[in-house]
Amino acid sequence: MLDYKLLHALATVVECGGFERAGDVLGLSQSAVSQRLKALEVRLGQPVLIRHPHLAPTPAGQRLLTHYQQVQLLERDLRGSLPTLDDPAPRLRIAINADSVVTWWAEAIADICQTEGLLLDLVIEDQDVGLKRLRDGDVAACLCATPQPIAGARSLALGEMHYHPLASPAYAARHFPDGPSDEAFQEAPAIVFGPHDQLQHQFLAQCGYHGRFPYHLCPSSEGFIRLAAAGIGYGMMPELQTHALIESGQLVSIAPGQTLSVPLHWHYWRHSGNLVQRLTDRLSQVALT
């Protein structure tokens, strides 16, 4: 049988990114946390944590983390029928794209957070790579663009987010006076959210351009829009977030009529318990069009 005290130590080390911070959370010394991890590895006969060059779970450690998250959620359901058990506030670790966080997400989950006392641990990931977090056992659920669930999980289609290639009017007039062109794409700086962000590449491919382009990296949805409004670059921005700026004329499309639609799918483990199912039911009512 697994010692869940040891699994708890593993999960805390991974979430905190180190033994010292994990010890502070667990109320243990760094040495005691390390001993728990060693005991777990002795029990399994294989390592559960890669310590160098970066702290990360091994494949065996990832499977244990997935199992531990599912057990935590199932135990919460058990506490509902056995009220004498301790009932700490439930916490869900979810991988989600930044554009969802700053647009529709808060309104969609506000009620269930309040009624269930749910605490969220949001991991900001691009919608193209969030599923890796779930597969690695780092999160209990994720939002991503991939419809196909991984083994042991389910997926729910939530709809689509629509993106426009936007810039300030002055920037568009300076770099795209005649609209999109290969020459303009080669010279005009774009704004990209992060190294995994493929929206810009997809838009350029939609325009028939597959070459290199200059770009700024800005891993902030709010900062992304501020850079564009200041005339520093152009980029793909969600309609839900920029509608008012387009209406006021602060941002304009460099390719009028062209949009990019990105599907969003909610992925969660099949045996995650009633809380995740209630959250899923709530998200199924979200209308992203």
XYZ file of C-alpha atoms in Angstrom, residues 182 185-186 201 204-205 208-214:
13
model
C 4.962 39.170 -47.601
C 5.271 40.543 -42.611
C 9.045 40.383 -43.066
C 2.104 31.491 -37.161
C 0.507 34.173 -41.264
C -0.064 30.745 -42.819
C -0.046 32.471 -47.347
C 3.163 33.559 -45.596
C 5.497 30.937 -44.096
C 8.735 32.848 -43.629
C 10.429 34.409 -40.645
C 9.113 37.538 -38.980
C 10.356 39.895 -36.233
